[in-house]
Coordinates of C-alpha atoms and ligand atoms in Angstrom, one line a residue:
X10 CA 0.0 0.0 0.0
X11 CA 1.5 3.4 -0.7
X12 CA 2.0 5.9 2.3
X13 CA -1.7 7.7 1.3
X14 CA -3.4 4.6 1.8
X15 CA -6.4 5.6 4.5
X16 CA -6.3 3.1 7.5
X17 CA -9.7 3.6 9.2
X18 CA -12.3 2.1 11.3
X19 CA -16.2 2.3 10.7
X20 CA -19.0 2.7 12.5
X21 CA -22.6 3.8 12.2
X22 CA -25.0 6.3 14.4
X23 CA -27.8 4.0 15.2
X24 CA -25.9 1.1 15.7
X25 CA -23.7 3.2 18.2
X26 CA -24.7 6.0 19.3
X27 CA -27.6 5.4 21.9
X28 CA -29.1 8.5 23.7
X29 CA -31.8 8.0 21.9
X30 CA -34.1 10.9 23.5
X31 CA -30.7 13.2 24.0
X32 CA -30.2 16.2 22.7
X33 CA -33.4 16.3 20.8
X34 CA -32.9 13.6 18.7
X35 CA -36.4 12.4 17.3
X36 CA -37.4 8.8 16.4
X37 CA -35.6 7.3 13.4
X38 CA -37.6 4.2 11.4
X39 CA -35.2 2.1 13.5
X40 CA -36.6 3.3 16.8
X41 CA -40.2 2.6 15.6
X42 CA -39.1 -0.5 13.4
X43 CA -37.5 -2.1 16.8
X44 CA -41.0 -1.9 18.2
X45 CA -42.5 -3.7 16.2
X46 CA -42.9 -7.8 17.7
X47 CA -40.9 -10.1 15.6
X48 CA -38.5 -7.3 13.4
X49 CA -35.6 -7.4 15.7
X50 CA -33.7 -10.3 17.5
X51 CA -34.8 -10.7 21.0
X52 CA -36.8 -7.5 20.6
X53 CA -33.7 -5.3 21.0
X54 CA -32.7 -1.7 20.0
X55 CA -30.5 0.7 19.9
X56 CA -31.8 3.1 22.7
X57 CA -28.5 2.7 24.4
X58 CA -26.1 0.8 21.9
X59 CA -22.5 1.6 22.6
X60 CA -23.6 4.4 24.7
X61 CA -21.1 5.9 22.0
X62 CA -22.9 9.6 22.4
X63 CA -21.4 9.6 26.1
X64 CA -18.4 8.0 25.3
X65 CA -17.0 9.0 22.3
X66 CA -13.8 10.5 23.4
X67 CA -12.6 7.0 25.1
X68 CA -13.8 5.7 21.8
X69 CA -11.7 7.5 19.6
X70 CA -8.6 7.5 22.5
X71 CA -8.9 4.1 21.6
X72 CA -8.6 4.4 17.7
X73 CA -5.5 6.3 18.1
X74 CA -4.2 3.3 20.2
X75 CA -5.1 1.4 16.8
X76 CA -3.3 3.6 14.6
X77 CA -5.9 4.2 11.9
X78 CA -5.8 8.0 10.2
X79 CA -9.5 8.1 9.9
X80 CA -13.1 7.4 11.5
X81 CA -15.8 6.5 9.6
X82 CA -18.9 7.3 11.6
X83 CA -22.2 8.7 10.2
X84 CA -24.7 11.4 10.9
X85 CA -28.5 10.7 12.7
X86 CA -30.6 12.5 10.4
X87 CA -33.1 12.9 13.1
X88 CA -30.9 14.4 15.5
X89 CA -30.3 17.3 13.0
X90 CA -33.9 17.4 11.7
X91 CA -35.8 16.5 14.6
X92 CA -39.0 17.7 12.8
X93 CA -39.5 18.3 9.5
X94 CA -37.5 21.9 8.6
X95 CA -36.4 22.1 11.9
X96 CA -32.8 22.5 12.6
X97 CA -31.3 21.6 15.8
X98 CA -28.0 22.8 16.0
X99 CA -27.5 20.8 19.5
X100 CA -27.8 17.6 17.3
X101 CA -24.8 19.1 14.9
X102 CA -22.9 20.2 17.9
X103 CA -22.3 15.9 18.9
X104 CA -20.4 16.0 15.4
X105 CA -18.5 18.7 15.8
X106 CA -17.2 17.7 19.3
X107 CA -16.5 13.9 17.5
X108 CA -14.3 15.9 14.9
X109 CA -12.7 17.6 17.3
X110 CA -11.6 15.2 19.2
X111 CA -10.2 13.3 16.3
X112 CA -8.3 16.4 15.5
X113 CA -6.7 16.3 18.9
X114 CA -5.1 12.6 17.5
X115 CA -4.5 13.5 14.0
X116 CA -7.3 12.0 12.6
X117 CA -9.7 12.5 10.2
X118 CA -13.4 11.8 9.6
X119 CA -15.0 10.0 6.7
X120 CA -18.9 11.2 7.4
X121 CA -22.1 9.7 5.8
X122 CA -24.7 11.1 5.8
X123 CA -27.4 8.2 5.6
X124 CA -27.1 4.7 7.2
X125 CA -30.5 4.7 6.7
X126 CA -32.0 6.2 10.0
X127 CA -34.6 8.4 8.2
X128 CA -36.7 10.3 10.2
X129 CA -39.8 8.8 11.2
X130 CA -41.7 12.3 10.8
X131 CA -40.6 11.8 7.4
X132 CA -41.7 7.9 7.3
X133 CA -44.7 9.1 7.9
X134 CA -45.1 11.3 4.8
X135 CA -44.0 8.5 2.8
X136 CA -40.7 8.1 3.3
X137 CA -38.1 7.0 0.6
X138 CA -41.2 6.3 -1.7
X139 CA -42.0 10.1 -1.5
X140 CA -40.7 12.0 -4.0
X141 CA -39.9 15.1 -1.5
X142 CA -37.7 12.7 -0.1
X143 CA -35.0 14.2 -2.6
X144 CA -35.5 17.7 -0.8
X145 CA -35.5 16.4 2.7
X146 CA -32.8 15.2 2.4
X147 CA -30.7 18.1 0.7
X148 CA -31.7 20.0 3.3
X149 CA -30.3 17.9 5.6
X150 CA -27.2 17.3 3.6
X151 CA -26.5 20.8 3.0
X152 CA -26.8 21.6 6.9
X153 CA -24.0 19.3 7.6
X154 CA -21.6 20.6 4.4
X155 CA -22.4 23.9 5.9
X156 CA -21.3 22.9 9.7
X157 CA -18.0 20.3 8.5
X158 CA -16.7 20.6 5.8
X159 CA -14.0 22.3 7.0
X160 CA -12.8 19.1 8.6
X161 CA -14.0 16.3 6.5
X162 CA -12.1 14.7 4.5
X163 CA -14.6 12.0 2.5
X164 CA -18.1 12.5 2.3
X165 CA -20.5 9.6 1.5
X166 CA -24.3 10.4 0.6
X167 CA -25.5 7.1 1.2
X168 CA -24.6 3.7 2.6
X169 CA -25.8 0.8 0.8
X170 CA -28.9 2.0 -0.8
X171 CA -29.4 -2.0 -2.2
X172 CA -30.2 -2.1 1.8
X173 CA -31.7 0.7 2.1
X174 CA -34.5 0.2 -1.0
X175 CA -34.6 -3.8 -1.7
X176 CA -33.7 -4.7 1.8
X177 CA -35.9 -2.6 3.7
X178 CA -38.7 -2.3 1.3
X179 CA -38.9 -5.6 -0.9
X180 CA -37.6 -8.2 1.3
X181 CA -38.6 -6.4 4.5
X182 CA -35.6 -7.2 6.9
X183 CA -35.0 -4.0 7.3
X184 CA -36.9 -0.8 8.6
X185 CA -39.7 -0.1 7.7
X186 CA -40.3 -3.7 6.7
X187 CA -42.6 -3.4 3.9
X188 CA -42.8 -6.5 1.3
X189 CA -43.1 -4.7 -2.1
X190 CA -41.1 -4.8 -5.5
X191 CA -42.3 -1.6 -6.8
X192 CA -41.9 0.4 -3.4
X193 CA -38.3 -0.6 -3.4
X194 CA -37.9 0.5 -6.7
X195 CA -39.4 3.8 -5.5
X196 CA -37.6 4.0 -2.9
X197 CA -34.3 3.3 -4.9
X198 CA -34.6 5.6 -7.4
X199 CA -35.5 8.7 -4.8
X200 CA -32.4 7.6 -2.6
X201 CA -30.2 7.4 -5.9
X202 CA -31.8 11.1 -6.7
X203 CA -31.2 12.7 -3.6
X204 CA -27.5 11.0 -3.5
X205 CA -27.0 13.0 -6.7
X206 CA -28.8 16.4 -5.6
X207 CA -27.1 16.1 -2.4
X208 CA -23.6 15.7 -4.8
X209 CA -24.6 18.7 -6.9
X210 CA -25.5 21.1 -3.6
X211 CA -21.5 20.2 -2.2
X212 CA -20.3 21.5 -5.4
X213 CA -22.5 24.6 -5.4
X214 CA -21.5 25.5 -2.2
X215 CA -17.5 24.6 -3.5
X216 CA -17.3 21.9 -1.0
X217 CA -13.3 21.5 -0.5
X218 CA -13.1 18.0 0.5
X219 CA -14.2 14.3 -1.8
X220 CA -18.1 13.4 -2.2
X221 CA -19.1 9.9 -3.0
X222 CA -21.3 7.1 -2.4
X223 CA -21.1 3.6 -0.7
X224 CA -22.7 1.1 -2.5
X225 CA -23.1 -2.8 -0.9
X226 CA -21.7 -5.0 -4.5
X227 CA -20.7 -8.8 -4.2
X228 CA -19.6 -10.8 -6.8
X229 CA -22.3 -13.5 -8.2
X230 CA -21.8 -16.8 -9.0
X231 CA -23.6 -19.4 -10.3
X232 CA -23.4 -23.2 -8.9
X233 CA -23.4 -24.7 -12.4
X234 CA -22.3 -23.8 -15.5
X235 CA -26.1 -24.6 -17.1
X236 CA -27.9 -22.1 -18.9
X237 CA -30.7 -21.5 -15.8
X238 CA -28.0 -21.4 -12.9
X239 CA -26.2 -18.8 -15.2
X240 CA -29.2 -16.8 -16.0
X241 CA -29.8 -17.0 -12.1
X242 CA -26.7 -15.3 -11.6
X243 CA -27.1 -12.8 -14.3
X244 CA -30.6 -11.8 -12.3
X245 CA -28.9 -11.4 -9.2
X246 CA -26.0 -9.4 -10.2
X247 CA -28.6 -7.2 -11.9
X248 CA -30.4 -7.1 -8.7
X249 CA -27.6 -6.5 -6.2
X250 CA -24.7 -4.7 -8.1
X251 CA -26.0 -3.4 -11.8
X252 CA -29.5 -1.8 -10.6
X253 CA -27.0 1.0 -8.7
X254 CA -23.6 1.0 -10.8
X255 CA -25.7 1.5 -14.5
X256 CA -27.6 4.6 -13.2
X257 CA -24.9 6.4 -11.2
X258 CA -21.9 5.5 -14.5
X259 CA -24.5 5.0 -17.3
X260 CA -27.3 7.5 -16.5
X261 CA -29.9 4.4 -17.0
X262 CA -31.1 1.2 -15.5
X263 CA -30.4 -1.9 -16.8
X264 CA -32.6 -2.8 -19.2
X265 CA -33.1 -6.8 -18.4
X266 CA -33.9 -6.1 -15.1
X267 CA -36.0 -3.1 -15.3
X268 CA -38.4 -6.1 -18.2
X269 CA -38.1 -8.5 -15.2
X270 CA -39.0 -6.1 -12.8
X271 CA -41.9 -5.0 -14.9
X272 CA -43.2 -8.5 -15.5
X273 CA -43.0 -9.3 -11.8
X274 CA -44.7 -6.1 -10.5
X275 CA -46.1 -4.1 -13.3
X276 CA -44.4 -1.3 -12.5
X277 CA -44.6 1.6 -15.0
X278 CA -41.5 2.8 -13.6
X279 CA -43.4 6.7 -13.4
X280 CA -41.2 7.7 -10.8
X281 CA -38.8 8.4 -13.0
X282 CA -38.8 12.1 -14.6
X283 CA -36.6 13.6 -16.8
X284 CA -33.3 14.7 -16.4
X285 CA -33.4 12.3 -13.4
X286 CA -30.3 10.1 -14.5
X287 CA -27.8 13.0 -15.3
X288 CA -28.5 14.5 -11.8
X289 CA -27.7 10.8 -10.2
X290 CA -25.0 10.3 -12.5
X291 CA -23.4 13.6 -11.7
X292 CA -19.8 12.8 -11.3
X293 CA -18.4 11.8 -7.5
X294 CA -15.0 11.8 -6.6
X295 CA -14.6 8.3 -5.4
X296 CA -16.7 4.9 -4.6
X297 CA -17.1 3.6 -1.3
X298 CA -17.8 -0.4 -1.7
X299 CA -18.7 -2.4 1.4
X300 CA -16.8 -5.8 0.8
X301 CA -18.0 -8.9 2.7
X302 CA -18.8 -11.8 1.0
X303 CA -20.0 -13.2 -2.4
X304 CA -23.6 -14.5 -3.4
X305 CA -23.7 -18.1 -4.8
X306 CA -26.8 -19.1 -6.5
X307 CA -28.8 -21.6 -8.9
X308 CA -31.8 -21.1 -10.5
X309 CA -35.3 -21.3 -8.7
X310 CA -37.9 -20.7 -10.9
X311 CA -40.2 -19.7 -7.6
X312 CA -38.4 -16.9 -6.6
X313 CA -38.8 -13.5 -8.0
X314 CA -35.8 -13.1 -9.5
X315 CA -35.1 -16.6 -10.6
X316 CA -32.5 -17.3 -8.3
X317 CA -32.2 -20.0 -5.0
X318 CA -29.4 -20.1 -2.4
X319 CA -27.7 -23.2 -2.9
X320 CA -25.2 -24.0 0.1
X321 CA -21.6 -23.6 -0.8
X322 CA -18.8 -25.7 0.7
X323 CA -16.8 -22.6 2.0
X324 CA -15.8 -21.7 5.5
X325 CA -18.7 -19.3 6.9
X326 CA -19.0 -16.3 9.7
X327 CA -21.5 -16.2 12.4
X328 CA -23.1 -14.6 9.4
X329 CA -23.1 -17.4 7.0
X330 CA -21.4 -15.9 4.9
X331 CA -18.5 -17.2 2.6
X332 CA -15.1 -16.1 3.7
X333 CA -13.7 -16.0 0.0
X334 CA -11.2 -12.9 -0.3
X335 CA -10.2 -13.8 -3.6
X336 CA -13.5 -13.2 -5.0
X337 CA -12.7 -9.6 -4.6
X338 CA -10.7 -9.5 -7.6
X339 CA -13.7 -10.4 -9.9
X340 CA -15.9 -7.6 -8.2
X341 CA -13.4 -4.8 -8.6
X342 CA -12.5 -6.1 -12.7
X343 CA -16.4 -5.7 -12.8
X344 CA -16.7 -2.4 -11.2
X345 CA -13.8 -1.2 -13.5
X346 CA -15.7 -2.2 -16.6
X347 CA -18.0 1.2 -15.3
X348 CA -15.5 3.3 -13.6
X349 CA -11.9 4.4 -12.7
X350 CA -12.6 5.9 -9.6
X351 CA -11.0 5.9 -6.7
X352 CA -12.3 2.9 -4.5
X353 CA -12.5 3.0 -0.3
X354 CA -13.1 0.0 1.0
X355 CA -15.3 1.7 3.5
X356 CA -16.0 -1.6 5.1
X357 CA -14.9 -5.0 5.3
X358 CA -15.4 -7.5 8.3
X359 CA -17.1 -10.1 10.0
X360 CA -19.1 -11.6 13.0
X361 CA -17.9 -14.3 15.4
X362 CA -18.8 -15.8 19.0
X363 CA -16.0 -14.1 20.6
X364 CA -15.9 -14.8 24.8
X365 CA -13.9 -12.9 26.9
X366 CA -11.8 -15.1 28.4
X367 CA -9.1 -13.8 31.6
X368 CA -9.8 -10.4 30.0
X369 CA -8.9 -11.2 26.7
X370 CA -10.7 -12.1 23.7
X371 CA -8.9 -14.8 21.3
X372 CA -10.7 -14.1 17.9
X373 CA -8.3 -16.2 15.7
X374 CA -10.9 -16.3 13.0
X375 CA -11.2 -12.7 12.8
X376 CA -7.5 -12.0 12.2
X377 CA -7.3 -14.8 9.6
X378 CA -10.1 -13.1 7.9
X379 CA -8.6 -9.3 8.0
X380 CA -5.2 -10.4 7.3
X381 CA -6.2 -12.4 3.9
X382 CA -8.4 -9.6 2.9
X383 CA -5.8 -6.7 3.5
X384 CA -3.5 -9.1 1.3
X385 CA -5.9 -9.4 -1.3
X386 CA -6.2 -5.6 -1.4
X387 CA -2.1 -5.4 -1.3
X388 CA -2.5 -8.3 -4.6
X389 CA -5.2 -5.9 -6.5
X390 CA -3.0 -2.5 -6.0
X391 CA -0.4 -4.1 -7.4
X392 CA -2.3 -5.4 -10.5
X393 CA -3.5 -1.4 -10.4
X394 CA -7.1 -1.6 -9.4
X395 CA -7.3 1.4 -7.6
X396 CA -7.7 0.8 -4.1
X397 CA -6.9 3.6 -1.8
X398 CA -8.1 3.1 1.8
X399 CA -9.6 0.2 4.1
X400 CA -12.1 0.8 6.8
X401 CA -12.9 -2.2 9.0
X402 CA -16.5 -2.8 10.1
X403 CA -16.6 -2.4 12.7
X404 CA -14.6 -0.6 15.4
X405 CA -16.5 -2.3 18.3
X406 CA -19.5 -4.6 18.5
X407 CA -22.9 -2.8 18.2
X408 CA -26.2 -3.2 17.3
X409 CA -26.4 -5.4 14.1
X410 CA -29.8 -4.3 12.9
X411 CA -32.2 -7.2 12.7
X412 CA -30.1 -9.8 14.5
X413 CA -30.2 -7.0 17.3
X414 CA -26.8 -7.8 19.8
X415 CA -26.2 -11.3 18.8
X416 CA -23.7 -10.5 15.9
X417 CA -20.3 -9.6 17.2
X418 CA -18.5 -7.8 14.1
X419 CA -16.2 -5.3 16.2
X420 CA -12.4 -5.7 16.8
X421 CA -13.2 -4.0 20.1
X422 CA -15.4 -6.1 22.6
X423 CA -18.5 -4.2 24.1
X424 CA -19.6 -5.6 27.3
X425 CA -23.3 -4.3 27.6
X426 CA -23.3 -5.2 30.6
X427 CA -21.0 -2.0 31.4
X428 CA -20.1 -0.5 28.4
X429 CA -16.5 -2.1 28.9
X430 CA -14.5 -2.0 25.7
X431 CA -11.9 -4.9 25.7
X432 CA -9.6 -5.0 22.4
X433 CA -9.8 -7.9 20.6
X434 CA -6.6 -9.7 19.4
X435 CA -7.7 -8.3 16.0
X436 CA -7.2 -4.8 17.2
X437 CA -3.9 -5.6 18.0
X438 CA -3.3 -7.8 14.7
X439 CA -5.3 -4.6 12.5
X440 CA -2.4 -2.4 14.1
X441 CA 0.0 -4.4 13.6
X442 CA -0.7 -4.7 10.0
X443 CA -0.9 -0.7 9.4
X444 CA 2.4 -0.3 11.0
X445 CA 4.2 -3.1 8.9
X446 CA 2.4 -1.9 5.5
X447 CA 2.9 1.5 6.2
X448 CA 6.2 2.3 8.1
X449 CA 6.0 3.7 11.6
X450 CA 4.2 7.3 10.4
X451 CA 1.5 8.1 12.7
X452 CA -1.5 9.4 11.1
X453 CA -2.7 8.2 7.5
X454 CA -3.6 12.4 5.8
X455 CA -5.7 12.1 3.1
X456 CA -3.5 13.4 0.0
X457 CA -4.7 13.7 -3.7
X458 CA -5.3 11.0 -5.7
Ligands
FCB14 C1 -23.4 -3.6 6.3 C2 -23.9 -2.4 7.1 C3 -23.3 -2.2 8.4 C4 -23.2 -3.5 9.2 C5 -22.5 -4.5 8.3 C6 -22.3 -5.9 9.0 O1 -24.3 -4.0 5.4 O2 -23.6 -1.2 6.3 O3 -24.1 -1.3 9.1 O4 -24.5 -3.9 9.5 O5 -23.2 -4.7 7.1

């Protein structure tokens, strides 16, 4: 890696943060969605989390321990727009006193702006599938350029809008749980919108730092080489990874799968206005990808999309998913066939059952799989694909959405017990590895290109 290669750690508000009813912070769909009997693991939320709001300065102390130049964290929407175009600069202020307290260590922050905590005042005017959406969430973008720029040094609109739309609004896994093609592919296209009006308000105000997006791609394969397995395959890449790369680098969706998706729902797709795709496709300085795993499928001519899980024979996290860092390489060739930009790993990691054990907690599996992924990055610079920072998902264990507190992904141990955070033997392997690829300097600055 060269010596401008970002080192980072990620987190997320909701999943963190807690304080829930501090410093007028509003409900988020997660508050409401956590409610709801059956949506969340053990009927858990994220009213308390990490307690992260309280404790962010040992937090971050902590990072610097780590080494990494960077925090990823992002921003609670309703904390800054508690009620629809109201401002509460108390919710900004929480921000401001996390960058500043990086700044004390040398560090920067990566900030998104949407880890999809919409408000619920805005959930309850429809949401992503409201068109306003776009303008909601300007307002709210442009509130946080205005406060941070100054010290940010990569800005992501969205995190994962596959999660956000298809996740949240066809499969229903994720707040607010609804089970509808066509309302995810509202919802999609009004997140992809406001990620590109969001993009064009940081340039009119001549943001200074990068602005791009985060999108959630893995690599598809097929179990057979068969004509239906590989038309599976073709669906699901379509579904997963093409449906966001073809409108943000082609200004269109993909044509096969907006037919399928027509056939299936009957959508008319009249969401979609003109002059929509140039203002998502206007240009970013970088893509964020979220790296975990790979989907393996075969055809299944009862699901919508054509395509069953089969069970692969591959080592699997707490998750299920495949460990398979070599896959990466196929992802990246196929995101290179739509762009040259920049690419942030802006999160990469994975859930065991870790016990603490005399104080310490032995995560052997964990290291093997950050070690083998940081060496696949190493492989893919070398080969010139482009990748110029790592951020590992995730600092500490938090709330992992619908599997509430029983998904362990941090390299810092939270005890909830007591809030106690107990450093993994993959912190100490992650900074072992940044000071052995990058020399002994002590904070990663982001530089050019
Ligand atoms: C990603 C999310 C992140 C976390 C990890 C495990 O999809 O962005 O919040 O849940 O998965």
């Amino acid at each position: 890696m060269d010596r401008d290669f970002v080192w980072g750690v990620a987190t997320s508000a909701y999943q963190v943060e807690g304080a829930a009813a501090e410093g007028g912070r509003a409900p988020s769909i997660w508050d409401t969605f956590c409610r709801k009997p059956g949506a969340v693991f053990n009927g858990e939320n994220g009213d308390t989390a990490c307690d992260h709001y309280h404790r962010y300065r040992e937090d971050i102390r902590l990072m610097s321990e780590l080494g990494v130049g960077c925090y990823r964290f992002s921003i609670s929407w309703p904390r800054i727009f508690p009620e629809k175009g109201r401002y509460n600069p108390e919710g900004m202020q929480f921000y401001k006193n996390v960058i500043a307290e990086l700044k004390k260590y040398n560090m920067t922050a990566a900030v998104t702006l949407y880890h999809w905590d919409i408000p619920q005042w805005a959930e309850d005017l429809g949401g992503w599938e409201n068109r306003e959406s776009v303008s909601w969430f300007t307002e709210f973008a442009e509130k946080c350029f205005e406060n941070l720029d100054g010290d940010v040094s990569l800005w992501i609109t969205h995190n994962e809008p596959w999660c956000a739309s298809f996740l949240s609004y066809h499969i229903g896994e994720h707040a607010p749980g609804k089970r509808g093609l066509e309302p995810a592919l509202r919802a999609a296209h009004h997140i992809l919108l406001s990620h590109g009006s969001a993009v064009r308000a940081y340039r009119a105000m001549h943001g200074s730092h990068k602005i791009g997006i985060t999108l959630n791609l893995s690599p598809v394969y097929a179990e057979t080489d068969g004509f239906a397995d590989q038309l599976a395959r073709k669906e699901k890449d379509g579904y997963q990874n093409r449906w966001f790369l073809e409108p943000l680098f082609c200004e269109t969706y993909p044509a096969d799968m907006a037919a399928l998706f027509a056939a299936r729902c009957g959508t008319r797709f009249d969401f979609i206005q003109p002059g929509d795709f140039a203002c998502i496709a206007e240009p970013i300085d970088f893509l964020g990808l979220n790296f975990y795993s790979r989907c393996y499928v075969n055809y299944d001519p009862s699901d919508e999309l054509l395509a069953g899980n089969p069970v692969s024979r591959m080592k699997k996290t707490r998750m299920d998913w495949d460990v398979c860092p070599e896959t990466m390489e196929d992802l990246v060739r196929e995101i290179r066939g739509y762009t040259a930009l920049p690419i942030y790993i802006t999160e990469n990691g994975s859930a065991w059952d870790d016990k603490v054990e005399n104080g310490r907690v032995h995560d052997p599996e964990r290291v093997d799989y950050l070690r083998r992924h940081l060496e696949e990055i190493e492989t893919l610079n070398r080969k010139g694909l482009g990748i110029r920072g790592y951020f590992c998902w995730s600092f500490m264990d938090n709330f992992e959405w619908a599997h509430g507190y029983s998904k362990r992904f941090g390299i810092v141990y939270v005890d909830y017990a007591d809030q106690r955070r107990i450093p993994k033997d993959s912190f100490y392997a992650y900074r072992d590895c940044i000071k052995s690829f990058r020399g002994e300097k002590a904070a990663a600055r982001l530089t050019g290109e």
